PDB file of C-alpha atoms in Angstrom:
ATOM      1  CA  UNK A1468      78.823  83.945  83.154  1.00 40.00           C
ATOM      2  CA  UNK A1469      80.578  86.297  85.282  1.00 48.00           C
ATOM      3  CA  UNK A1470      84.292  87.015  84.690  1.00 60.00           C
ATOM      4  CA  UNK A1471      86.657  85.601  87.292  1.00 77.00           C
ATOM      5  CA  UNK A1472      88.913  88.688  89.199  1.00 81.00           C
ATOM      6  CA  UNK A1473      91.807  89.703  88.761  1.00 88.00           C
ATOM      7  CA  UNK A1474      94.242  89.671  92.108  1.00 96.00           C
ATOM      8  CA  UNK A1475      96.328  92.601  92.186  1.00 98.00           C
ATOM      9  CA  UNK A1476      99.824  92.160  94.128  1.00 98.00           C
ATOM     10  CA  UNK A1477     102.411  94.550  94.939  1.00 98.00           C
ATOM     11  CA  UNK A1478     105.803  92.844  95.600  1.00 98.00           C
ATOM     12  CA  UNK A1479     108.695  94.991  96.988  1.00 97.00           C
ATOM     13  CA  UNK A1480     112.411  93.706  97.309  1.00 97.00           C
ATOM     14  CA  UNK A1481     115.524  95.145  96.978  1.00 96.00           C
ATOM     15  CA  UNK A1482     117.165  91.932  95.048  1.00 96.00           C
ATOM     16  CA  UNK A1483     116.110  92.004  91.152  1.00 95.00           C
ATOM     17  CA  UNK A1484     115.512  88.359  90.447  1.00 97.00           C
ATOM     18  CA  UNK A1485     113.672  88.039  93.534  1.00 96.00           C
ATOM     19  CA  UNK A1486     111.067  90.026  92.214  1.00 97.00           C
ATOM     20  CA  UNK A1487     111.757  88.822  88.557  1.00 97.00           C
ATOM     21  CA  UNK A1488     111.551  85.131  89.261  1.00 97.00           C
ATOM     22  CA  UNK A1489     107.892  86.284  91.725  1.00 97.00           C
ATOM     23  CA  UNK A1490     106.713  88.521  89.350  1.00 98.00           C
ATOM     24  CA  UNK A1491     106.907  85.365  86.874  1.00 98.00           C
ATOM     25  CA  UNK A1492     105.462  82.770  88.679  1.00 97.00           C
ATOM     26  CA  UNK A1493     102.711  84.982  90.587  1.00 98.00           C
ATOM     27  CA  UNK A1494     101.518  86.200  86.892  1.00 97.00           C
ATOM     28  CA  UNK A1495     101.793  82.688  85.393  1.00 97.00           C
ATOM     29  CA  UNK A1496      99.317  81.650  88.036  1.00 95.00           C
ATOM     30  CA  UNK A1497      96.968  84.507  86.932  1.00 95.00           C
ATOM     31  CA  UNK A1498      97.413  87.337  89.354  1.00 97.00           C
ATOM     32  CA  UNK A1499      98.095  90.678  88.012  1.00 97.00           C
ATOM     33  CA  UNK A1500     101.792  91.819  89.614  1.00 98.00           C
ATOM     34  CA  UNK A1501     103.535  95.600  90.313  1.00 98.00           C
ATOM     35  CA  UNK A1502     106.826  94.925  91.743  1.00 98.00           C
ATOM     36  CA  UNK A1503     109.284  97.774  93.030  1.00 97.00           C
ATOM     37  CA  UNK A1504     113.131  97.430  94.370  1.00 96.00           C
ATOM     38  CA  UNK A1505     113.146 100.401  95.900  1.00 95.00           C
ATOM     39  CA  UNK A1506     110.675 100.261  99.549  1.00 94.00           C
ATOM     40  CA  UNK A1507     109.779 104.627  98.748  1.00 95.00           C
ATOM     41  CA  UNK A1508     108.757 104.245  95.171  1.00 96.00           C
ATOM     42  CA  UNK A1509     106.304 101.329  96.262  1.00 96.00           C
ATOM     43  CA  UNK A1510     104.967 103.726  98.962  1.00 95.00           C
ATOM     44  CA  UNK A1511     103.906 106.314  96.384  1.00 96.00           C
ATOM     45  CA  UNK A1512     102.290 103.600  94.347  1.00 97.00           C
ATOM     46  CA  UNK A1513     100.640 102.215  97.236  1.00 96.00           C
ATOM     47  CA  UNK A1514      99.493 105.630  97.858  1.00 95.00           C
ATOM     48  CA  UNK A1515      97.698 106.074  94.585  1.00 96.00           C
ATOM     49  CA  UNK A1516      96.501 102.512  93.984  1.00 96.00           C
ATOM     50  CA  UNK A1517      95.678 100.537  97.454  1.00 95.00           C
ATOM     51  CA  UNK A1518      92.061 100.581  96.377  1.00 96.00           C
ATOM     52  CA  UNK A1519      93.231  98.301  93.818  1.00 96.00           C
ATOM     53  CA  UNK A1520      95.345  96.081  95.984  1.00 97.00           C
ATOM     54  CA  UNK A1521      94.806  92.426  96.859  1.00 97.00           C
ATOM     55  CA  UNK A1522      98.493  92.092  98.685  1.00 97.00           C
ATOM     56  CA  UNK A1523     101.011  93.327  99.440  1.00 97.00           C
ATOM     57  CA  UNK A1524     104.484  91.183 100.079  1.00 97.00           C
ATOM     58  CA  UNK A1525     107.743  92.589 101.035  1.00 96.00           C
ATOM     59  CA  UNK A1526     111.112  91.485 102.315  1.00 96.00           C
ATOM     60  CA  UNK A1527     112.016  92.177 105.592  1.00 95.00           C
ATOM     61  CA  UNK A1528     115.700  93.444 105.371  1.00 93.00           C
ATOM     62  CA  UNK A1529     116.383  96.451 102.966  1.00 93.00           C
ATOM     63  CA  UNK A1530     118.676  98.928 103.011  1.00 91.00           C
ATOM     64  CA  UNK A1531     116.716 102.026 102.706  1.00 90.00           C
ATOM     65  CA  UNK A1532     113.616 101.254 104.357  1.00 92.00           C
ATOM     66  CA  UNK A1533     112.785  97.837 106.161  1.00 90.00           C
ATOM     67  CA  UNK A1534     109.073  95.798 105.385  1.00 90.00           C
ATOM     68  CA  UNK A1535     108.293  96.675 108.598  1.00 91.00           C
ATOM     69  CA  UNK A1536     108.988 100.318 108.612  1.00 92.00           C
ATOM     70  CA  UNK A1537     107.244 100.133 104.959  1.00 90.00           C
ATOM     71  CA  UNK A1538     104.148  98.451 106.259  1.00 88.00           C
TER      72      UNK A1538
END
């Protein structure tokens, strides 16, 4: 039988338990989760890993960087 896959999802937002409380409740549902607070650090991981990548989801409003600049 062939083994189910794995969805691989990058959250980025700059508010902790926002990405605690996703993180959680994305990986209790069975997808595998990388979550960043900072928008640039999730760029360089996007950069080595989008390959990998299912989705990505990110807030709209942060300080450094908005979701749409990131995207």
């Amino acid at each position: 039988m062939p083994q189910d896959k794995v969805f691989n999802i990058l959250v980025i937002d700059d508010e902790t338990m926002t990405l605690k409380m996703t993180k959680q409740g994305l990986e209790r549902s069975g997808f595998s989760v990388a979550i960043f607070s900072r928008p640039e650090k999730s760029l360089e991981y996007f950069k080595e890993a989008h390959q990998e990548l299912d989705l990505v989801i990110t807030d709209k409003n942060m300080p450094t960087l908005t979701g749409l600049q990131l995207i």
